[in-house]
Coordinates of C-alpha atoms in Angstrom, one line a residue:
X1 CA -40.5 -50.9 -10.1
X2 CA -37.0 -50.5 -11.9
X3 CA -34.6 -53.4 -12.1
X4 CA -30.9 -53.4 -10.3
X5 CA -30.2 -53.2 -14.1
X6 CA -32.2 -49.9 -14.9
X7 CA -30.8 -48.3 -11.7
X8 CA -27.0 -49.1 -13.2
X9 CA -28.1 -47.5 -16.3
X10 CA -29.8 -44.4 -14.4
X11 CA -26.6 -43.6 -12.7
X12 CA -23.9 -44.1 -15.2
X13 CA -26.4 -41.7 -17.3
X14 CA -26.6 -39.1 -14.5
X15 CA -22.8 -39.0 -14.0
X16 CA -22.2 -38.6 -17.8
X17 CA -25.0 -35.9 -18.2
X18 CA -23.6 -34.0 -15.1
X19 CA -19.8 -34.3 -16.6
X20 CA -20.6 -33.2 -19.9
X21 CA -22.7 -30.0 -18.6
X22 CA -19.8 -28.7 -16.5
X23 CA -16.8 -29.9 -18.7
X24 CA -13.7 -31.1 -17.4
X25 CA -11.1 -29.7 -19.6
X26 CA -7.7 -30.1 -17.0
X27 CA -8.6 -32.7 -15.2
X28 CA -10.5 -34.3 -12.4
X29 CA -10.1 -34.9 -8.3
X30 CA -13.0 -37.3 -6.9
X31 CA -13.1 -37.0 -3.4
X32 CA -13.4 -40.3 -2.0
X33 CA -14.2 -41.6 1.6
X34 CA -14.6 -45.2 1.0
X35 CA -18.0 -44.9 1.3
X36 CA -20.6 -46.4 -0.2
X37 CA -21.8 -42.7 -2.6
X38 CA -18.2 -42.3 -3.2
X39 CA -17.1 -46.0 -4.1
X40 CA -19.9 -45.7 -6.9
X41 CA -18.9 -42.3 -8.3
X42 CA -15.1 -43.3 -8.6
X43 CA -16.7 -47.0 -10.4
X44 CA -18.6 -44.9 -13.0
X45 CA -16.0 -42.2 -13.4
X46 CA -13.4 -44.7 -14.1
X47 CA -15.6 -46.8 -16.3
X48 CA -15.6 -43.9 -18.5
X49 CA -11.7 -43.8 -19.3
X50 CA -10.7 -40.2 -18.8
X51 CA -7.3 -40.2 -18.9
X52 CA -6.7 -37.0 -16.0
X53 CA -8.8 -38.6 -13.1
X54 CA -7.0 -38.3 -9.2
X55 CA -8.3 -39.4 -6.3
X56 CA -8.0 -37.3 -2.7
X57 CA -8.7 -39.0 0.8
X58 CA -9.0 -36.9 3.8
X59 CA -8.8 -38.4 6.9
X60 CA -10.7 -36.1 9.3
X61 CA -9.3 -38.3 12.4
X62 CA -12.9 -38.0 14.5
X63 CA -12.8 -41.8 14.4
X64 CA -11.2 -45.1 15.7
X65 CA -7.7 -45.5 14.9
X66 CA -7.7 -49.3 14.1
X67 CA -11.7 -48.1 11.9
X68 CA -9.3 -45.4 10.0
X69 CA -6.6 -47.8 9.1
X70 CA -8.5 -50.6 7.6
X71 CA -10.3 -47.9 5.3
X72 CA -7.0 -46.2 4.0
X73 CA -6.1 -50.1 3.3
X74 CA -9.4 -50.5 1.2
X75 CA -9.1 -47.5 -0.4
X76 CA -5.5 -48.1 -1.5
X77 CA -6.5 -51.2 -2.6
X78 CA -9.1 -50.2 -5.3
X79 CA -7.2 -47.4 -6.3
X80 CA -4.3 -49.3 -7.0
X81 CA -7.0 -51.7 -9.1
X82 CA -8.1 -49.1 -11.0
X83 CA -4.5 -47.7 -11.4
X84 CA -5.8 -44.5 -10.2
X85 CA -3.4 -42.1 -8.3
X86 CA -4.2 -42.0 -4.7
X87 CA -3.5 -38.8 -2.6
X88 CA -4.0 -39.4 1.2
X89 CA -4.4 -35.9 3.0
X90 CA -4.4 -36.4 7.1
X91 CA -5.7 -32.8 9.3
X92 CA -4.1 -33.1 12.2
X93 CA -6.1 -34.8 15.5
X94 CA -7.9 -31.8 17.3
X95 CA -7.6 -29.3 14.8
X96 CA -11.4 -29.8 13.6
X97 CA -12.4 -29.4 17.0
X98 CA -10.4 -26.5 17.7
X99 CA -12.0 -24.7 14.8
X100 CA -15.3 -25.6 15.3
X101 CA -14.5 -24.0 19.1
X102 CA -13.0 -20.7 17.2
X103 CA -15.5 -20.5 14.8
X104 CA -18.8 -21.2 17.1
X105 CA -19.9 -24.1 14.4
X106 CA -20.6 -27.4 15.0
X107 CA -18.1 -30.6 14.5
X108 CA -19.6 -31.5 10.8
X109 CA -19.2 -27.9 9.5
X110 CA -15.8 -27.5 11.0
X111 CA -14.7 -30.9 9.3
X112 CA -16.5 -29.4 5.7
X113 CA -14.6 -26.3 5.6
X114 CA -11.2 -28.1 6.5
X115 CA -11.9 -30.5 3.8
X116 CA -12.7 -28.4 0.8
X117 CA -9.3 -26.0 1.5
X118 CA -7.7 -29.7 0.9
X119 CA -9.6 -30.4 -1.9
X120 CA -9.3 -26.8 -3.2
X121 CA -5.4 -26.7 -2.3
X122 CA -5.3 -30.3 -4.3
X123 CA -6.9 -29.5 -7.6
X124 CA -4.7 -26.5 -7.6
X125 CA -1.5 -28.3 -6.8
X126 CA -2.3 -31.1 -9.5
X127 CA -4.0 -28.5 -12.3
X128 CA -8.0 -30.3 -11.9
X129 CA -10.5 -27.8 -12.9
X130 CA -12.8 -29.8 -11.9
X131 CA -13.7 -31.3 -7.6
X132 CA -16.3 -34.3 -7.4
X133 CA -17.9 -35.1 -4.4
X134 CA -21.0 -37.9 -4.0
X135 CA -23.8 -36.4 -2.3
X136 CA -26.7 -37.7 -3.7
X137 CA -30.5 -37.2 -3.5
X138 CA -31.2 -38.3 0.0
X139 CA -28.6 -36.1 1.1
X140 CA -30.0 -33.0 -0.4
X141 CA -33.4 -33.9 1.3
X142 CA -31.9 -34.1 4.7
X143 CA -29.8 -30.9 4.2
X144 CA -32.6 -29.4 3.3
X145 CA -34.7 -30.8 6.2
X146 CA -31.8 -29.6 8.5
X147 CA -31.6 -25.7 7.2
X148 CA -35.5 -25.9 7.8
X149 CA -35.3 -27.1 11.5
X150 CA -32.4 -24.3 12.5
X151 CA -34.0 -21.4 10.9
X152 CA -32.0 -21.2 7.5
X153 CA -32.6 -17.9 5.2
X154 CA -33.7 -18.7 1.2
X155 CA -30.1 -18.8 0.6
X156 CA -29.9 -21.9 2.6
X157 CA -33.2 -23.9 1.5
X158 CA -32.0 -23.5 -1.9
X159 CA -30.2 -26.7 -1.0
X160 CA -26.9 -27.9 -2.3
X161 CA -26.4 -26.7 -6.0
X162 CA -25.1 -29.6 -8.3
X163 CA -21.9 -26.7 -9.2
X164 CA -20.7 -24.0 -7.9
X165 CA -16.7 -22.3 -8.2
X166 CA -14.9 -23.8 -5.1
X167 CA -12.8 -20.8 -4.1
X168 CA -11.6 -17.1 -5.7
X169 CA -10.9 -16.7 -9.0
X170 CA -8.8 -13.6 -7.7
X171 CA -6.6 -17.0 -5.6
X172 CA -5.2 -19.1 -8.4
X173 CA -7.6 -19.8 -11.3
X174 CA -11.2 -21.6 -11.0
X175 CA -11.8 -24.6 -10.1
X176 CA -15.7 -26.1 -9.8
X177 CA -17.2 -28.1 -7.5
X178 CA -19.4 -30.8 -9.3
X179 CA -22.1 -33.2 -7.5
X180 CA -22.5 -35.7 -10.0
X181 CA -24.8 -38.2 -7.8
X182 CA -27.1 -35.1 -6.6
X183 CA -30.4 -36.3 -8.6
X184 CA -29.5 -40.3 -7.8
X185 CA -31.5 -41.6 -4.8
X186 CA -29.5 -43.5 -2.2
X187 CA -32.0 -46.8 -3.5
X188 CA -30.0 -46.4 -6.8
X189 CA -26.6 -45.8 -5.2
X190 CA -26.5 -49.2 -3.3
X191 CA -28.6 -51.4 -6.3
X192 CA -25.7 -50.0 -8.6
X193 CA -23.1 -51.1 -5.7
X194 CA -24.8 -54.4 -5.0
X195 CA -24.8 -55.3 -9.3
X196 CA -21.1 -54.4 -9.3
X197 CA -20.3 -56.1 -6.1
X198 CA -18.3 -52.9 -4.7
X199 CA -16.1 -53.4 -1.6
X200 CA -17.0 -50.7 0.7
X201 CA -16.0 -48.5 4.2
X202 CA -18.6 -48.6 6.8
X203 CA -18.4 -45.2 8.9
X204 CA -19.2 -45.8 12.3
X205 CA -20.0 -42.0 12.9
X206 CA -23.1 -42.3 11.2
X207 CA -24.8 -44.2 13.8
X208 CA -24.0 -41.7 16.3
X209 CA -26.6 -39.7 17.5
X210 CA -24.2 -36.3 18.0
X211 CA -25.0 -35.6 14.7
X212 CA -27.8 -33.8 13.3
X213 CA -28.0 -35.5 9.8
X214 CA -28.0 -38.7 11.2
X215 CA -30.9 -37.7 13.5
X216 CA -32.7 -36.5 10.9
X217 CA -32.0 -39.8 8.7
X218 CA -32.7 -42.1 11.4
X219 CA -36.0 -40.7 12.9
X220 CA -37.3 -37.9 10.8
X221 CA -37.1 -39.2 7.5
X222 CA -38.9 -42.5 8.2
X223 CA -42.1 -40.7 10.1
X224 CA -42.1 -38.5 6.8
X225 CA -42.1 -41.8 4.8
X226 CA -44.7 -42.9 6.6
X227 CA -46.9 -40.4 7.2
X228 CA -46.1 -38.1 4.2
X229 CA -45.6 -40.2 1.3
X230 CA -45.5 -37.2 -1.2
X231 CA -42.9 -35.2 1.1
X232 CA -39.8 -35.7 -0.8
X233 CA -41.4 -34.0 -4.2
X234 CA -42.7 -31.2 -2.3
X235 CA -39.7 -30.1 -0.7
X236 CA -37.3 -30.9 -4.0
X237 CA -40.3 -28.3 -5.8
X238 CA -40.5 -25.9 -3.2
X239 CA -36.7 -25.9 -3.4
X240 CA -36.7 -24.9 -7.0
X241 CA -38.8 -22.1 -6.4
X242 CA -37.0 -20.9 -3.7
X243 CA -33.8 -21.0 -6.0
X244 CA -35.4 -19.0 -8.9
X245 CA -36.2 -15.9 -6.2
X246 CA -32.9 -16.8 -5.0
X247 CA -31.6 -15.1 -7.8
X248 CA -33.6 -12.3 -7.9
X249 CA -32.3 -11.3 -4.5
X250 CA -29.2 -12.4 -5.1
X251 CA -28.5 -10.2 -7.9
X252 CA -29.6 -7.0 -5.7
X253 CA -28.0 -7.9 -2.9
X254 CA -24.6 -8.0 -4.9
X255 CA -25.4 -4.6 -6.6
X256 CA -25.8 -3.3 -3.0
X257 CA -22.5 -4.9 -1.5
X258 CA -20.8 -3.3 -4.5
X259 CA -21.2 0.1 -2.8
X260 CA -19.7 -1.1 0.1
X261 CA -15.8 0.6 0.8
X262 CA -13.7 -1.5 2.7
X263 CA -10.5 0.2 4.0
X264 CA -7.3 -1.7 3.0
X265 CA -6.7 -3.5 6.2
X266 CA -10.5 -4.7 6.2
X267 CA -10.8 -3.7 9.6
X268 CA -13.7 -1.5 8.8
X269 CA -15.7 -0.5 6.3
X270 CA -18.2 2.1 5.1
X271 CA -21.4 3.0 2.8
X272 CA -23.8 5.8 2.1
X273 CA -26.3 6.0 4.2
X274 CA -29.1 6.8 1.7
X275 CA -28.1 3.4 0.0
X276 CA -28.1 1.4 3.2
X277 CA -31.9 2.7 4.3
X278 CA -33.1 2.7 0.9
X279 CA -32.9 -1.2 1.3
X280 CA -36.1 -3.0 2.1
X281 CA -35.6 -4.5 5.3
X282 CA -34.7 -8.3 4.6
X283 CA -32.2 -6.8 2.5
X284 CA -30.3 -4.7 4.6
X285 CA -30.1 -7.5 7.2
X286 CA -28.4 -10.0 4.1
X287 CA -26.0 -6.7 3.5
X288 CA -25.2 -6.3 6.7
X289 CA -24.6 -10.1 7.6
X290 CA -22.1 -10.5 4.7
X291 CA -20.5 -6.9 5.1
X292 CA -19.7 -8.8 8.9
X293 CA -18.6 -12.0 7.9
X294 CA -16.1 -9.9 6.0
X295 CA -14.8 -7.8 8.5
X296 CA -14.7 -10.7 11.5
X297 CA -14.1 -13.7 9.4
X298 CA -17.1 -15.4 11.3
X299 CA -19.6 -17.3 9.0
X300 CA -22.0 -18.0 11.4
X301 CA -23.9 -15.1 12.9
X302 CA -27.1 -14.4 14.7
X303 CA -29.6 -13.3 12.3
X304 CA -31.6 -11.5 15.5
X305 CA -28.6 -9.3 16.3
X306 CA -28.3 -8.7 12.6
X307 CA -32.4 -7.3 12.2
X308 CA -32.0 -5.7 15.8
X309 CA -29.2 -3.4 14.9
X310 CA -30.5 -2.6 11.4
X311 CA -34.0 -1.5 12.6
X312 CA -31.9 0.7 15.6
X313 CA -30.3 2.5 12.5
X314 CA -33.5 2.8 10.4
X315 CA -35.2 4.2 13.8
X316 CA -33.1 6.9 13.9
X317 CA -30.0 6.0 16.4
X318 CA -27.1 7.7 15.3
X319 CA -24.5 4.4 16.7
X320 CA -25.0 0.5 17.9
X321 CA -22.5 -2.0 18.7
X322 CA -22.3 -5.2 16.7
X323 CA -19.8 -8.3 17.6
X324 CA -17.0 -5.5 18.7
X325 CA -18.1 -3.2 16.4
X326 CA -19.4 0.3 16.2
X327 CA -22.2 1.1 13.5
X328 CA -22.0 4.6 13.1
X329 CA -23.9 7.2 11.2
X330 CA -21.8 10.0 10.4
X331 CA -22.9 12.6 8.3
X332 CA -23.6 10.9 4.8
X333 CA -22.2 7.7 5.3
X334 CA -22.8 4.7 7.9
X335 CA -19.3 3.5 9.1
X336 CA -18.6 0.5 10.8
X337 CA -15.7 0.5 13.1
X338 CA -14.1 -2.1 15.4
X339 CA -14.6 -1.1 19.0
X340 CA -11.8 -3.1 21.0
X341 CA -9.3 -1.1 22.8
X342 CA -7.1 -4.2 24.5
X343 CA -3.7 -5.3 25.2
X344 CA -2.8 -8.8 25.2
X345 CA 0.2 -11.2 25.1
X346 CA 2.0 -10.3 21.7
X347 CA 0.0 -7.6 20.8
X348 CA -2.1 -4.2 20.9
X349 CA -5.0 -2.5 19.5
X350 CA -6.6 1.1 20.4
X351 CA -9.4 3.1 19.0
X352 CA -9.3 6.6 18.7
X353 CA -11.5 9.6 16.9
X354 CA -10.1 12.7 18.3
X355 CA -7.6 13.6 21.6
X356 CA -7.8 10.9 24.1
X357 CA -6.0 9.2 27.0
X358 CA -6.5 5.1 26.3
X359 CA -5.4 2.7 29.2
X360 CA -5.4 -1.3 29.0
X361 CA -3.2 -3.1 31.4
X362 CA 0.2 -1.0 32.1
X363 CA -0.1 0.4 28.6
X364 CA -1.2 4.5 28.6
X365 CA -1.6 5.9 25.2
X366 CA -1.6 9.9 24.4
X367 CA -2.9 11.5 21.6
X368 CA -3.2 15.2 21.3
X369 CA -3.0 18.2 18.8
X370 CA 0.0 20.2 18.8
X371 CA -0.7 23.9 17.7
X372 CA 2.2 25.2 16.0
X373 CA 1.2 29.2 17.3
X374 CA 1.1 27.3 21.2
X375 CA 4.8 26.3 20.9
X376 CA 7.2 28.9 22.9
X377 CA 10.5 29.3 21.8
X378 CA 12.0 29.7 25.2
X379 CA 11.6 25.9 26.2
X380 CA 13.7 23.4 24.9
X381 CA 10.8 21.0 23.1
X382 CA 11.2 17.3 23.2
X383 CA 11.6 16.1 19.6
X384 CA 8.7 13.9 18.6
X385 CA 7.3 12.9 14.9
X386 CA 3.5 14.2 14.9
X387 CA 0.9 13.4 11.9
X388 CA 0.1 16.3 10.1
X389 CA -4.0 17.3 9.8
X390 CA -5.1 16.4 6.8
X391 CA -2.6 13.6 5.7
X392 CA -4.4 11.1 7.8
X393 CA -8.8 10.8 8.9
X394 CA -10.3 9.5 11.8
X395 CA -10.7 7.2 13.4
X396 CA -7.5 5.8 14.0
X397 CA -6.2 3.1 14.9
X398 CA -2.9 2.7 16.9
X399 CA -1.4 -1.1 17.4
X400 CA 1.5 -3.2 17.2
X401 CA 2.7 -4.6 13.6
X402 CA 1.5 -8.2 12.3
X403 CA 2.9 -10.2 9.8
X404 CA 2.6 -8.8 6.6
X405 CA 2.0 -5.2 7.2
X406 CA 3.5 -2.6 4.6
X407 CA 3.6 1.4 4.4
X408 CA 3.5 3.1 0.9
X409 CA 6.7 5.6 1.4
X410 CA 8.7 6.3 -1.3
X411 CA 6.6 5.5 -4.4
X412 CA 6.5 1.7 -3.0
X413 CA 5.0 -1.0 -0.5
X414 CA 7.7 -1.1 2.8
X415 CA 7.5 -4.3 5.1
X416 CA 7.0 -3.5 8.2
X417 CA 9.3 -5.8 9.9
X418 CA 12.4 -5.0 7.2
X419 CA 11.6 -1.1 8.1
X420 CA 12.4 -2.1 12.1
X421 CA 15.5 -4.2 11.4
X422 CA 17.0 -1.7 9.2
X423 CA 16.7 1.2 11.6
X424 CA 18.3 -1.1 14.6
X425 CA 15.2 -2.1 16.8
X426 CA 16.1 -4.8 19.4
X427 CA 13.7 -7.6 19.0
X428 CA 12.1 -7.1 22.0
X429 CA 11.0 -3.8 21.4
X430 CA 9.5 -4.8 17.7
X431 CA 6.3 -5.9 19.5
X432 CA 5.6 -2.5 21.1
X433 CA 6.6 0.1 18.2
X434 CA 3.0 1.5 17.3
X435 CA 1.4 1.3 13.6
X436 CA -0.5 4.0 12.8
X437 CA -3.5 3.3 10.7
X438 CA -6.6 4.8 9.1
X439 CA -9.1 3.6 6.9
X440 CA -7.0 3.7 3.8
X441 CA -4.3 1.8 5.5
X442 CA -1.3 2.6 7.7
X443 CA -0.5 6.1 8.0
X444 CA 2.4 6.1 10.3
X445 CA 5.3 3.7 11.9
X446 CA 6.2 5.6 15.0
X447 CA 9.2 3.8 16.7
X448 CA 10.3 7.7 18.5
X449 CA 6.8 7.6 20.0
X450 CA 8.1 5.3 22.6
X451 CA 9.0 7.4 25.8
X452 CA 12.0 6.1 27.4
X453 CA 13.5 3.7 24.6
X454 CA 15.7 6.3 23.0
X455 CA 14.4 5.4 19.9
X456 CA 14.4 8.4 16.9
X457 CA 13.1 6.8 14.0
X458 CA 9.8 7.1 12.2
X459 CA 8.2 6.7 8.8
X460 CA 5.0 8.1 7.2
X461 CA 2.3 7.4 4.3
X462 CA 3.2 9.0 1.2
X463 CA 1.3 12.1 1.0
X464 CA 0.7 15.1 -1.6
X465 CA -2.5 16.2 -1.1
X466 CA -3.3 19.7 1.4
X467 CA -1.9 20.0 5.2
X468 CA -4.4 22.1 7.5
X469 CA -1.6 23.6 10.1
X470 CA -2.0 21.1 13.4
X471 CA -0.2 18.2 13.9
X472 CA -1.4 14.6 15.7
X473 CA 0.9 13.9 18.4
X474 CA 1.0 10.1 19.5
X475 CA 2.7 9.2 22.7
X476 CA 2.9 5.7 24.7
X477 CA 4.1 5.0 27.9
X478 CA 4.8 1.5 29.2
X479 CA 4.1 -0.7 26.9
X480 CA 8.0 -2.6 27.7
X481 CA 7.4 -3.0 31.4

């Protein structure tokens, strides 16, 4: 049995090993709760005099007020005694649970995803390449034991990797998430904490019951202890196999997202169909999962619905509907294509694919083909901006403006919302002017589209290529009563 000594040693070792694999070149941001994993990593990454270490404390605000305050206190305190600078980062009360509402995820995974951004926007704001959080051994068994119990793919009984890039390269450099304590047992973590006499936070949420972790620490683990001695080596091993296929699949299922063609408002996207069916089956469910996640911005989604609309396609249906979405099969390609025609407070969307009448609420859109040969001469026409065939493709769709929208006219991007105030449109009409968009962006600004506003104006997408004679007319009544 090892000494409190030898577990000292084995942990300062781990942490240097881990450090020295990743490299650290521009700094380092330890996330630290006050906890007991996290008091240890900040001992042993301070003992080790690097001159760029930060610290960063979130408070996720899911706990007492008076609990909260005497933690910040402790953790100000050894900070300031290792003459470390202390960042204190506070999400707002509510806003985890509000997320986890929006997002259909539970409380912990809400609270994660809040808490990298921090640590992400953090490191970026003070130039750390490098994030260190202190999960350690014992965590990675129960995460593992957790993925199991709700059904996780390979990708998720992989476990925790001990890197990974935390964010885009493509959104301000690359910075690395390191788990330093990963291969430490919690038996280490507290003889190291006990040798070195560490003053630490107790968090009163782990004894809650809510949580699934702490369920599966409280009751599972010790049955498996019991009962299964040789457990925690067989699922560590069994892991590491599942990681090495991992990769395997990985690699394909990249190659295979590559082909996917997102339009530039990443409303929809499409793919060739030959591709997509020329999948084996588990793949085409992984493509089509993150090809969703994409488009809806949800990162949880039902792996049944997934598998029941891919074997619909490979069956031979020609559409299915997925999460407000149409899969269609048109021709070559499969095209997926959000669904929603609504109207709600602030806002519009509709759908369309050919010549339709669309209703929602007060709100009647009309969209036609205008023949120029049908036109007679002998009737005043009412002037109206129409999209000519060929500078646009279906389907289309027609809603109101949202922050950041642009047109290409002119050689360059126009804002949306400086294109309305230049031409004189009253605030309270801005909301109602219709954008007119296709899958290669917006096609169209159509303020004159409006019937009974008065309104003249109108913008279109550059365009060189052919024109095919008809033109697209748009027209919307009501949308201002």
């Amino acid at each position: 049995m090892k000494s409190d000594a030898d577990m000292v040693r084995i942990v300062n070792e781990a942490i240097s090993k881990e450090l020295a694999e990743v490299g650290f070149a521009g700094g380092i941001l330890v996330a630290y709760s006050g906890g007991i994993d996290s008091t240890v990593l900040l001992n042993v990454l301070a003992g080790l005099g690097l001159s760029s270490l930060r610290v960063l404390h979130v408070v996720h605000n899911l706990r007492p007020e008076k609990e909260l305050a005497l933690e910040r206190q402790l953790i100000r305190d050894y900070c300031g005694a290792l003459k470390l600078p202390l960042r204190i980062a506070t999400i707002k009360p509510g806003s985890i649970e509000k997320r986890a509402r929006g997002k259909g995820i539970g409380i912990e995974a809400a609270a994660r995803e809040l808490r990298y951004g921090i640590l992400l926007r953090e490191a970026r704001k003070y130039g750390c390449g490098i994030v260190c959080t202190a999960h350690n051994a014992d965590d990675q068994l129960e995460t593992l034991l957790g993925r199991f119990l709700g059904s996780s793919s390979f990708e998720g009984l992989k476990g925790m990797p001990k890197s990974r890039r935390l964010g885009s390269r493509r959104l301000g450099g690359t910075v690395r998430l390191c788990r330093p304590l990963l291969s430490i047992p919690r038996s280490a973590i507290e003889a190291y904490a006990s040798m070195k006499a560490l003053k630490v936070s107790q968090d009163s949420s782990n004894d809650s019951p809510v949580y699934l972790r702490n369920k599966i620490r409280k009751y599972l683990v010790p049955v498996l202890d019991r009962e299964f001695p040789g457990w925690r080596k067989g699922l560590e091993s069994t892991a590491g196999r599942l990681a090495a296929d991992g990769e395997i699949l990985a690699g394909l299922l990249l190659e295979a997202y590559g082909k996917i063609r997102f339009s530039e408002s990443g409303r929809s996207a499409s793919m060739e169909l030959k591709v997509f069916l020329g999948l084996p089956e588990s793949l085409r469910v992984r493509l089509l999962t993150r090809c969703m996640r994409r488009l809806t911005g949800r990162s949880r989604l039902s792996y049944r619905a997934m598998r029941e609309a891919c074997r619909a396609l490979s069956f031979g249906a020609q559409a299915c509907d997925l999460l407000r979405y149409r899969l269609i099969i048109g021709g070559e390609l499969l095209q997926i294509l959000p669904i929603l025609d609504f109207r709600k407070e602030g806002g519009y969307f509709f759908l369309v694919a050919d010549e339709a009448v669309r209703r929602a609420g007060s709100m009647e859109i009309h969209c036609y083909w205008d023949k120029p040969e049908e036109k007679n001469d002998s009737v005043e026409a009412v002037s109206v901006s129409a999209l000519a065939e060929g500078s646009f493709s279906f389907p289309l769709a027609i809603r109101s403006r949202k922050p950041g929208d642009t047109i290409r006219s002119g050689g360059k991007d126009r804002r949306i919302d400086e294109l309305l105030s230049d031409w004189g449109i009253e605030g309270r009409h801005r909301e109602f002017v219709p954008l007119v968009e296709d899958r290669n962006g917006i096609v169209a600004v159509l303020a004159d589209s409006l019937e009974g506003l008065g309104y003249g104006q109108h913008k279109f997408r550059d365009y060189s290529g052919p024109l095919k004679g008809r033109s697209f007319v748009i027209r919307i009544k009501g949308a201002y009563f």
